[in-house]
mmCIF file of N, CA, C and O in Angstrom:
data_model
loop_
_atom_site.group_PDB
_atom_site.id
_atom_site.type_symbol
_atom_site.label_atom_id
_atom_site.label_comp_id
_atom_site.label_asym_id
_atom_site.label_seq_id
_atom_site.Cartn_x
_atom_site.Cartn_y
_atom_site.Cartn_z
ATOM 1 N N ARG A 28 2.559 -20.574 -11.825
ATOM 2 C CA ARG A 28 3.463 -21.174 -10.883
ATOM 3 C C ARG A 28 3.668 -20.086 -9.777
ATOM 4 O O ARG A 28 3.905 -18.927 -9.943
ATOM 5 N N LEU A 29 3.473 -20.665 -8.531
ATOM 6 C CA LEU A 29 3.712 -19.849 -7.349
ATOM 7 C C LEU A 29 4.949 -20.008 -6.736
ATOM 8 O O LEU A 29 5.488 -21.111 -6.762
ATOM 9 N N ALA A 30 5.569 -18.928 -6.229
ATOM 10 C CA ALA A 30 6.849 -19.078 -5.453
ATOM 11 C C ALA A 30 6.664 -18.095 -4.332
ATOM 12 O O ALA A 30 6.097 -17.150 -4.265
ATOM 13 N N ALA A 31 7.474 -18.570 -3.207
ATOM 14 C CA ALA A 31 7.415 -17.710 -1.957
ATOM 15 C C ALA A 31 8.333 -16.425 -2.250
ATOM 16 O O ALA A 31 9.312 -16.483 -2.850
ATOM 17 N N ALA A 32 7.778 -15.340 -1.752
ATOM 18 C CA ALA A 32 8.452 -14.171 -1.831
ATOM 19 C C ALA A 32 9.283 -13.910 -0.553
ATOM 20 O O ALA A 32 8.900 -14.280 0.527
ATOM 21 N N ASP A 33 10.441 -13.331 -0.709
ATOM 22 C CA ASP A 33 11.363 -13.064 0.438
ATOM 23 C C ASP A 33 10.931 -11.653 0.922
ATOM 24 O O ASP A 33 11.281 -10.675 0.293
ATOM 25 N N SER A 34 10.304 -11.660 2.070
ATOM 26 C CA SER A 34 9.935 -10.376 2.755
ATOM 27 C C SER A 34 11.081 -9.426 3.080
ATOM 28 O O SER A 34 10.827 -8.268 3.428
ATOM 29 N N SER A 35 12.277 -9.904 3.074
ATOM 30 C CA SER A 35 13.422 -9.115 3.434
ATOM 31 C C SER A 35 14.046 -8.525 2.104
ATOM 32 O O SER A 35 15.048 -7.805 2.152
ATOM 33 N N GLU A 36 13.372 -8.704 1.023
ATOM 34 C CA GLU A 36 13.891 -8.210 -0.297
ATOM 35 C C GLU A 36 13.158 -7.011 -0.646
ATOM 36 O O GLU A 36 11.795 -7.090 -0.880
ATOM 37 N N PRO A 37 13.686 -5.825 -0.864
ATOM 38 C CA PRO A 37 12.905 -4.671 -1.175
ATOM 39 C C PRO A 37 12.178 -4.831 -2.585
ATOM 40 O O PRO A 37 11.120 -4.178 -2.574
ATOM 41 N N THR A 38 12.678 -5.415 -3.503
ATOM 42 C CA THR A 38 11.944 -5.519 -4.719
ATOM 43 C C THR A 38 10.632 -6.325 -4.604
ATOM 44 O O THR A 38 9.666 -6.069 -5.356
ATOM 45 N N ALA A 39 10.520 -7.138 -3.586
ATOM 46 C CA ALA A 39 9.293 -7.854 -3.361
ATOM 47 C C ALA A 39 8.162 -6.835 -2.900
ATOM 48 O O ALA A 39 7.124 -6.961 -3.383
ATOM 49 N N TRP A 40 8.668 -5.898 -2.068
ATOM 50 C CA TRP A 40 7.714 -4.917 -1.633
ATOM 51 C C TRP A 40 7.351 -3.884 -2.679
ATOM 52 O O TRP A 40 6.097 -3.538 -2.785
ATOM 53 N N LEU A 41 8.312 -3.631 -3.511
ATOM 54 C CA LEU A 41 7.921 -2.750 -4.716
ATOM 55 C C LEU A 41 7.046 -3.545 -5.687
ATOM 56 O O LEU A 41 6.064 -2.932 -6.227
ATOM 57 N N ALA A 42 7.208 -4.779 -5.834
ATOM 58 C CA ALA A 42 6.300 -5.532 -6.716
ATOM 59 C C ALA A 42 4.839 -5.666 -6.080
ATOM 60 O O ALA A 42 3.841 -5.476 -6.829
ATOM 61 N N LEU A 43 4.812 -5.899 -4.787
ATOM 62 C CA LEU A 43 3.490 -5.867 -4.079
ATOM 63 C C LEU A 43 2.766 -4.575 -4.283
ATOM 64 O O LEU A 43 1.581 -4.479 -4.639
ATOM 65 N N GLY A 44 3.538 -3.477 -4.050
ATOM 66 C CA GLY A 44 2.938 -2.124 -4.239
ATOM 67 C C GLY A 44 2.412 -1.814 -5.628
ATOM 68 O O GLY A 44 1.321 -1.371 -5.912
ATOM 69 N N SER A 45 3.172 -2.306 -6.631
ATOM 70 C CA SER A 45 2.836 -2.043 -8.039
ATOM 71 C C SER A 45 1.578 -2.966 -8.406
ATOM 72 O O SER A 45 0.694 -2.496 -9.113
ATOM 73 N N ALA A 46 1.644 -4.179 -7.921
ATOM 74 C CA ALA A 46 0.546 -5.084 -8.310
ATOM 75 C C ALA A 46 -0.762 -4.594 -7.531
ATOM 76 O O ALA A 46 -1.810 -4.621 -8.160
ATOM 77 N N ALA A 47 -0.669 -4.103 -6.412
ATOM 78 C CA ALA A 47 -1.732 -3.520 -5.696
ATOM 79 C C ALA A 47 -2.475 -2.336 -6.440
ATOM 80 O O ALA A 47 -3.661 -2.307 -6.523
ATOM 81 N N LEU A 48 -1.493 -1.491 -6.908
ATOM 82 C CA LEU A 48 -1.979 -0.414 -7.659
ATOM 83 C C LEU A 48 -2.608 -0.835 -8.913
ATOM 84 O O LEU A 48 -3.801 -0.334 -9.306
ATOM 85 N N SER A 49 -2.155 -1.829 -9.537
ATOM 86 C CA SER A 49 -2.781 -2.292 -10.838
ATOM 87 C C SER A 49 -4.133 -2.978 -10.605
ATOM 88 O O SER A 49 -4.939 -3.066 -11.482
ATOM 89 N N ASN A 50 -4.326 -3.393 -9.410
ATOM 90 C CA ASN A 50 -5.647 -4.050 -8.992
ATOM 91 C C ASN A 50 -6.457 -3.159 -8.131
ATOM 92 O O ASN A 50 -7.445 -3.630 -7.505
ATOM 93 N N ALA A 51 -6.197 -1.811 -8.275
ATOM 94 C CA ALA A 51 -7.095 -0.853 -7.539
ATOM 95 C C ALA A 51 -7.117 -1.111 -6.040
ATOM 96 O O ALA A 51 -8.176 -0.841 -5.457
ATOM 97 N N GLN A 52 -6.007 -1.473 -5.429
ATOM 98 C CA GLN A 52 -5.997 -1.623 -3.964
ATOM 99 C C GLN A 52 -5.005 -0.677 -3.371
ATOM 100 O O GLN A 52 -3.930 -1.021 -2.980
ATOM 101 N N ALA A 53 -5.517 0.487 -3.357
ATOM 102 C CA ALA A 53 -4.629 1.638 -2.830
ATOM 103 C C ALA A 53 -4.097 1.451 -1.456
ATOM 104 O O ALA A 53 -2.959 1.758 -1.072
ATOM 105 N N ALA A 54 -4.911 0.956 -0.516
ATOM 106 C CA ALA A 54 -4.400 0.815 0.832
ATOM 107 C C ALA A 54 -3.344 -0.168 1.000
ATOM 108 O O ALA A 54 -2.316 0.003 1.621
ATOM 109 N N THR A 55 -3.390 -1.305 0.216
ATOM 110 C CA THR A 55 -2.378 -2.225 0.188
ATOM 111 C C THR A 55 -1.103 -1.737 -0.434
ATOM 112 O O THR A 55 -0.012 -1.915 0.037
ATOM 113 N N ALA A 56 -1.189 -0.980 -1.603
ATOM 114 C CA ALA A 56 -0.125 -0.342 -2.187
ATOM 115 C C ALA A 56 0.567 0.667 -1.185
ATOM 116 O O ALA A 56 1.754 0.639 -1.104
ATOM 117 N N HIS A 57 -0.288 1.324 -0.474
ATOM 118 C CA HIS A 57 0.349 2.243 0.485
ATOM 119 C C HIS A 57 1.134 1.566 1.568
ATOM 120 O O HIS A 57 2.206 2.020 1.845
ATOM 121 N N ARG A 58 0.545 0.533 2.052
ATOM 122 C CA ARG A 58 1.279 -0.254 3.054
ATOM 123 C C ARG A 58 2.650 -0.816 2.530
ATOM 124 O O ARG A 58 3.630 -0.798 3.164
ATOM 125 N N ALA A 59 2.642 -1.293 1.354
ATOM 126 C CA ALA A 59 3.869 -1.891 0.697
ATOM 127 C C ALA A 59 4.874 -0.751 0.505
ATOM 128 O O ALA A 59 6.080 -0.966 0.751
ATOM 129 N N PHE A 60 4.484 0.344 -0.070
ATOM 130 C CA PHE A 60 5.348 1.385 -0.396
ATOM 131 C C PHE A 60 5.900 2.003 0.940
ATOM 132 O O PHE A 60 7.061 2.458 1.008
ATOM 133 N N THR A 61 5.146 2.032 1.980
ATOM 134 C CA THR A 61 5.512 2.576 3.215
ATOM 135 C C THR A 61 6.604 1.683 3.870
ATOM 136 O O THR A 61 7.671 2.059 4.442
ATOM 137 N N HIS A 62 6.371 0.286 3.812
ATOM 138 C CA HIS A 62 7.335 -0.620 4.244
ATOM 139 C C HIS A 62 8.649 -0.454 3.484
ATOM 140 O O HIS A 62 9.813 -0.541 4.156
ATOM 141 N N MET A 63 8.567 -0.272 2.246
ATOM 142 C CA MET A 63 9.786 -0.034 1.482
ATOM 143 C C MET A 63 10.557 1.081 1.938
ATOM 144 O O MET A 63 11.747 1.090 2.167
ATOM 145 N N ALA A 64 9.911 2.234 2.032
ATOM 146 C CA ALA A 64 10.476 3.536 2.369
ATOM 147 C C ALA A 64 11.117 3.432 3.891
ATOM 148 O O ALA A 64 12.153 3.991 4.024
ATOM 149 N N VAL A 65 10.383 2.896 4.780
ATOM 150 C CA VAL A 65 10.914 2.799 6.120
ATOM 151 C C VAL A 65 12.091 1.793 6.320
ATOM 152 O O VAL A 65 13.060 2.153 6.966
ATOM 153 N N ASN A 66 12.016 0.673 5.620
ATOM 154 C CA ASN A 66 13.045 -0.304 5.803
ATOM 155 C C ASN A 66 14.340 -0.215 4.922
ATOM 156 O O ASN A 66 15.388 -0.731 5.223
ATOM 157 N N TRP A 67 14.138 0.524 3.833
ATOM 158 C CA TRP A 67 15.257 0.616 2.810
ATOM 159 C C TRP A 67 15.304 2.089 2.363
ATOM 160 O O TRP A 67 15.071 2.372 1.209
ATOM 161 N N PRO A 68 15.617 3.008 3.319
ATOM 162 C CA PRO A 68 15.594 4.384 2.859
ATOM 163 C C PRO A 68 16.574 4.826 1.924
ATOM 164 O O PRO A 68 16.515 5.871 1.167
ATOM 165 N N ASN A 69 17.722 4.010 1.825
ATOM 166 C CA ASN A 69 18.742 4.405 0.794
ATOM 167 C C ASN A 69 18.724 3.596 -0.541
ATOM 168 O O ASN A 69 19.521 3.667 -1.343
ATOM 169 N N HIS A 70 17.622 2.773 -0.650
ATOM 170 C CA HIS A 70 17.464 2.035 -1.901
ATOM 171 C C HIS A 70 17.140 2.916 -2.971
ATOM 172 O O HIS A 70 16.363 3.964 -2.944
ATOM 173 N N PRO A 71 17.631 2.754 -4.254
ATOM 174 C CA PRO A 71 17.465 3.619 -5.432
ATOM 175 C C PRO A 71 15.933 3.863 -5.768
ATOM 176 O O PRO A 71 15.628 4.847 -6.291
ATOM 177 N N GLU A 72 15.091 2.902 -5.395
ATOM 178 C CA GLU A 72 13.655 3.054 -5.683
ATOM 179 C C GLU A 72 12.912 3.707 -4.588
ATOM 180 O O GLU A 72 11.674 3.958 -4.818
ATOM 181 N N THR A 73 13.524 4.065 -3.440
ATOM 182 C CA THR A 73 12.804 4.648 -2.316
ATOM 183 C C THR A 73 12.185 5.984 -2.681
ATOM 184 O O THR A 73 11.108 6.338 -2.327
ATOM 185 N N ALA A 74 12.900 6.860 -3.477
ATOM 186 C CA ALA A 74 12.355 8.149 -3.855
ATOM 187 C C ALA A 74 11.062 7.923 -4.644
ATOM 188 O O ALA A 74 10.019 8.750 -4.438
ATOM 189 N N ALA A 75 11.076 7.035 -5.551
ATOM 190 C CA ALA A 75 9.756 6.821 -6.308
ATOM 191 C C ALA A 75 8.647 6.337 -5.358
ATOM 192 O O ALA A 75 7.525 6.670 -5.537
ATOM 193 N N SER A 76 9.010 5.444 -4.367
ATOM 194 C CA SER A 76 7.995 4.898 -3.348
ATOM 195 C C SER A 76 7.467 6.193 -2.576
ATOM 196 O O SER A 76 6.230 6.301 -2.328
ATOM 197 N N LEU A 77 8.273 7.141 -2.214
ATOM 198 C CA LEU A 77 7.931 8.239 -1.429
ATOM 199 C C LEU A 77 6.938 9.116 -2.270
ATOM 200 O O LEU A 77 5.980 9.681 -1.780
ATOM 201 N N GLY A 78 7.208 9.267 -3.645
ATOM 202 C CA GLY A 78 6.426 10.010 -4.497
ATOM 203 C C GLY A 78 5.013 9.420 -4.634
ATOM 204 O O GLY A 78 3.933 10.066 -4.611
ATOM 205 N N MET A 79 4.992 8.133 -4.668
ATOM 206 C CA MET A 79 3.712 7.366 -4.827
ATOM 207 C C MET A 79 2.962 7.458 -3.464
ATOM 208 O O MET A 79 1.753 7.588 -3.479
ATOM 209 N N LEU A 80 3.731 7.427 -2.336
ATOM 210 C CA LEU A 80 2.987 7.465 -1.107
ATOM 211 C C LEU A 80 2.141 8.828 -0.922
ATOM 212 O O LEU A 80 1.225 8.906 -0.292
ATOM 213 N N LYS A 81 2.842 9.984 -1.497
ATOM 214 C CA LYS A 81 2.262 11.251 -1.378
ATOM 215 C C LYS A 81 0.827 11.220 -2.066
ATOM 216 O O LYS A 81 -0.114 11.664 -1.590
ATOM 217 N N THR A 82 0.891 10.652 -3.287
ATOM 218 C CA THR A 82 -0.386 10.528 -4.094
ATOM 219 C C THR A 82 -1.338 9.714 -3.445
ATOM 220 O O THR A 82 -2.591 9.984 -3.311
ATOM 221 N N LEU A 83 -0.841 8.453 -2.874
ATOM 222 C CA LEU A 83 -1.769 7.570 -2.253
ATOM 223 C C LEU A 83 -2.312 8.164 -0.906
ATOM 224 O O LEU A 83 -3.507 7.955 -0.562
ATOM 225 N N ASP A 84 -1.460 8.962 -0.094
ATOM 226 C CA ASP A 84 -1.976 9.606 1.033
ATOM 227 C C ASP A 84 -3.174 10.531 0.754
ATOM 228 O O ASP A 84 -4.121 10.491 1.392
ATOM 229 N N GLU A 85 -2.990 11.332 -0.369
ATOM 230 C CA GLU A 85 -4.082 12.219 -0.834
ATOM 231 C C GLU A 85 -5.414 11.450 -1.113
ATOM 232 O O GLU A 85 -6.439 11.746 -0.752
ATOM 233 N N PHE A 86 -5.106 10.385 -1.896
ATOM 234 C CA PHE A 86 -6.357 9.632 -2.395
ATOM 235 C C PHE A 86 -7.087 8.903 -1.184
ATOM 236 O O PHE A 86 -8.270 9.011 -1.035
ATOM 237 N N LEU A 87 -6.205 8.292 -0.350
ATOM 238 C CA LEU A 87 -6.822 7.481 0.773
ATOM 239 C C LEU A 87 -7.499 8.579 1.724
ATOM 240 O O LEU A 87 -8.639 8.214 2.332
ATOM 241 N N ALA A 88 -6.948 9.767 1.990
ATOM 242 C CA ALA A 88 -7.607 10.647 2.805
ATOM 243 C C ALA A 88 -8.958 11.141 2.206
ATOM 244 O O ALA A 88 -9.933 11.226 3.027
ATOM 245 N N GLU A 89 -8.943 11.277 0.961
ATOM 246 C CA GLU A 89 -10.221 11.708 0.292
ATOM 247 C C GLU A 89 -11.275 10.609 0.392
ATOM 248 O O GLU A 89 -12.436 10.770 0.630
ATOM 249 N N GLU A 90 -10.819 9.285 0.244
ATOM 250 C CA GLU A 90 -11.669 8.239 0.369
ATOM 251 C C GLU A 90 -12.260 8.141 1.769
ATOM 252 O O GLU A 90 -13.475 7.787 1.914
ATOM 253 N N CYS A 91 -11.503 8.401 2.776
ATOM 254 C CA CYS A 91 -11.941 8.327 4.185
ATOM 255 C C CYS A 91 -12.921 9.439 4.374
ATOM 256 O O CYS A 91 -14.035 9.230 4.914
ATOM 257 N N ARG A 92 -12.730 10.677 3.917
ATOM 258 C CA ARG A 92 -13.689 11.834 3.958
ATOM 259 C C ARG A 92 -14.944 11.465 3.323
ATOM 260 O O ARG A 92 -16.015 11.662 3.867
ATOM 261 N N ARG A 93 -14.859 10.823 2.132
ATOM 262 C CA ARG A 93 -16.008 10.588 1.257
ATOM 263 C C ARG A 93 -16.952 9.497 2.039
ATOM 264 O O ARG A 93 -18.098 9.495 1.971
ATOM 265 N N ARG A 94 -16.217 8.681 2.844
ATOM 266 C CA ARG A 94 -16.987 7.582 3.457
ATOM 267 C C ARG A 94 -17.334 7.998 4.997
ATOM 268 O O ARG A 94 -17.868 7.256 5.709
ATOM 269 N N GLY A 95 -16.902 9.246 5.373
ATOM 270 C CA GLY A 95 -17.224 9.717 6.723
ATOM 271 C C GLY A 95 -16.406 9.040 7.697
ATOM 272 O O GLY A 95 -16.855 8.938 8.883
ATOM 273 N N LEU A 96 -15.180 8.635 7.459
ATOM 274 C CA LEU A 96 -14.305 7.882 8.439
ATOM 275 C C LEU A 96 -13.180 8.788 8.867
ATOM 276 O O LEU A 96 -12.660 9.563 8.024
ATOM 277 N N ASP A 97 -12.769 8.642 10.019
ATOM 278 C CA ASP A 97 -11.547 9.184 10.553
ATOM 279 C C ASP A 97 -10.362 8.514 9.685
ATOM 280 O O ASP A 97 -10.404 7.386 9.396
ATOM 281 N N GLU A 98 -9.338 9.343 9.419
ATOM 282 C CA GLU A 98 -8.272 8.851 8.526
ATOM 283 C C GLU A 98 -7.575 7.519 9.105
ATOM 284 O O GLU A 98 -7.409 6.595 8.422
ATOM 285 N N ALA A 99 -7.252 7.559 10.354
ATOM 286 C CA ALA A 99 -6.590 6.370 11.012
ATOM 287 C C ALA A 99 -7.512 5.179 10.907
ATOM 288 O O ALA A 99 -7.004 4.094 10.471
ATOM 289 N N LEU A 100 -8.737 5.294 11.313
ATOM 290 C CA LEU A 100 -9.642 4.173 11.243
ATOM 291 C C LEU A 100 -9.919 3.865 9.758
ATOM 292 O O LEU A 100 -10.007 2.648 9.398
ATOM 293 N N GLY A 101 -10.099 4.928 8.965
ATOM 294 C CA GLY A 101 -10.517 4.698 7.586
ATOM 295 C C GLY A 101 -9.459 4.007 6.814
ATOM 296 O O GLY A 101 -9.796 3.067 5.952
ATOM 297 N N PHE A 102 -8.188 4.253 7.082
ATOM 298 C CA PHE A 102 -7.164 3.495 6.394
ATOM 299 C C PHE A 102 -7.215 1.978 6.776
ATOM 300 O O PHE A 102 -7.022 1.221 5.854
ATOM 301 N N ARG A 103 -7.526 1.679 7.943
ATOM 302 C CA ARG A 103 -7.579 0.312 8.323
ATOM 303 C C ARG A 103 -8.795 -0.441 7.704
ATOM 304 O O ARG A 103 -8.637 -1.537 7.309
ATOM 305 N N VAL A 104 -9.861 0.341 7.660
ATOM 306 C CA VAL A 104 -11.032 -0.226 6.920
ATOM 307 C C VAL A 104 -10.799 -0.438 5.476
ATOM 308 O O VAL A 104 -11.141 -1.486 4.951
ATOM 309 N N LEU A 105 -10.084 0.492 4.880
ATOM 310 C CA LEU A 105 -9.814 0.409 3.363
ATOM 311 C C LEU A 105 -8.738 -0.737 3.119
ATOM 312 O O LEU A 105 -8.837 -1.470 2.191
ATOM 313 N N LEU A 106 -7.876 -0.913 4.051
ATOM 314 C CA LEU A 106 -6.894 -2.053 3.990
ATOM 315 C C LEU A 106 -7.724 -3.331 4.143
ATOM 316 O O LEU A 106 -7.356 -4.442 3.342
ATOM 317 N N LEU A 107 -8.569 -3.509 5.140
ATOM 318 C CA LEU A 107 -9.381 -4.690 5.251
ATOM 319 C C LEU A 107 -10.182 -4.954 3.952
ATOM 320 O O LEU A 107 -10.417 -6.099 3.573
ATOM 321 N N HIS A 108 -10.769 -3.915 3.443
ATOM 322 C CA HIS A 108 -11.562 -4.049 2.182
ATOM 323 C C HIS A 108 -10.671 -4.670 1.079
ATOM 324 O O HIS A 108 -11.069 -5.516 0.346
ATOM 325 N N ASP A 109 -9.433 -4.199 0.969
ATOM 326 C CA ASP A 109 -8.545 -4.773 -0.051
ATOM 327 C C ASP A 109 -8.308 -6.281 0.219
ATOM 328 O O ASP A 109 -8.355 -7.148 -0.741
ATOM 329 N N GLU A 110 -8.044 -6.572 1.440
ATOM 330 C CA GLU A 110 -7.750 -7.956 1.841
ATOM 331 C C GLU A 110 -8.980 -8.869 1.594
ATOM 332 O O GLU A 110 -8.864 -9.968 1.105
ATOM 333 N N ILE A 111 -10.226 -8.413 1.948
ATOM 334 C CA ILE A 111 -11.466 -9.145 1.711
ATOM 335 C C ILE A 111 -11.633 -9.420 0.234
ATOM 336 O O ILE A 111 -11.939 -10.495 -0.210
ATOM 337 N N ASN A 112 -11.344 -8.376 -0.608
ATOM 338 C CA ASN A 112 -11.470 -8.567 -2.050
ATOM 339 C C ASN A 112 -10.681 -9.591 -2.630
ATOM 340 O O ASN A 112 -10.896 -10.221 -3.676
ATOM 341 N N LEU A 113 -9.428 -9.822 -1.930
ATOM 342 C CA LEU A 113 -8.550 -10.953 -2.516
ATOM 343 C C LEU A 113 -9.227 -12.334 -2.342
ATOM 344 O O LEU A 113 -8.887 -13.175 -3.064
ATOM 345 N N HIS A 114 -10.192 -12.406 -1.462
ATOM 346 C CA HIS A 114 -10.761 -13.773 -1.077
ATOM 347 C C HIS A 114 -11.991 -13.985 -1.966
ATOM 348 O O HIS A 114 -12.614 -14.945 -1.888
ATOM 349 N N LEU A 115 -12.477 -12.977 -2.673
ATOM 350 C CA LEU A 115 -13.717 -13.117 -3.416
ATOM 351 C C LEU A 115 -13.409 -13.664 -4.836
ATOM 352 O O LEU A 115 -12.454 -13.616 -5.356
#
């Protein structure tokens, strides 16, 4: 059963980040946890999001280096890769 998620609900962003991690979509997880941390800095789960972001930053930076991409461009490429994989 599908249900619409409320994008103004912080737990929806946490769930997206967690689901993305479970599906090896690091860039999507990074985007979700960043959104959580920026929009709800005082939420009880924000500290955990920030911790995960540190790990994801390191992982994504290494992926960009491995692929010979500038980090800013590389992150966008990796995010598009995640999104394309959703359609396969």
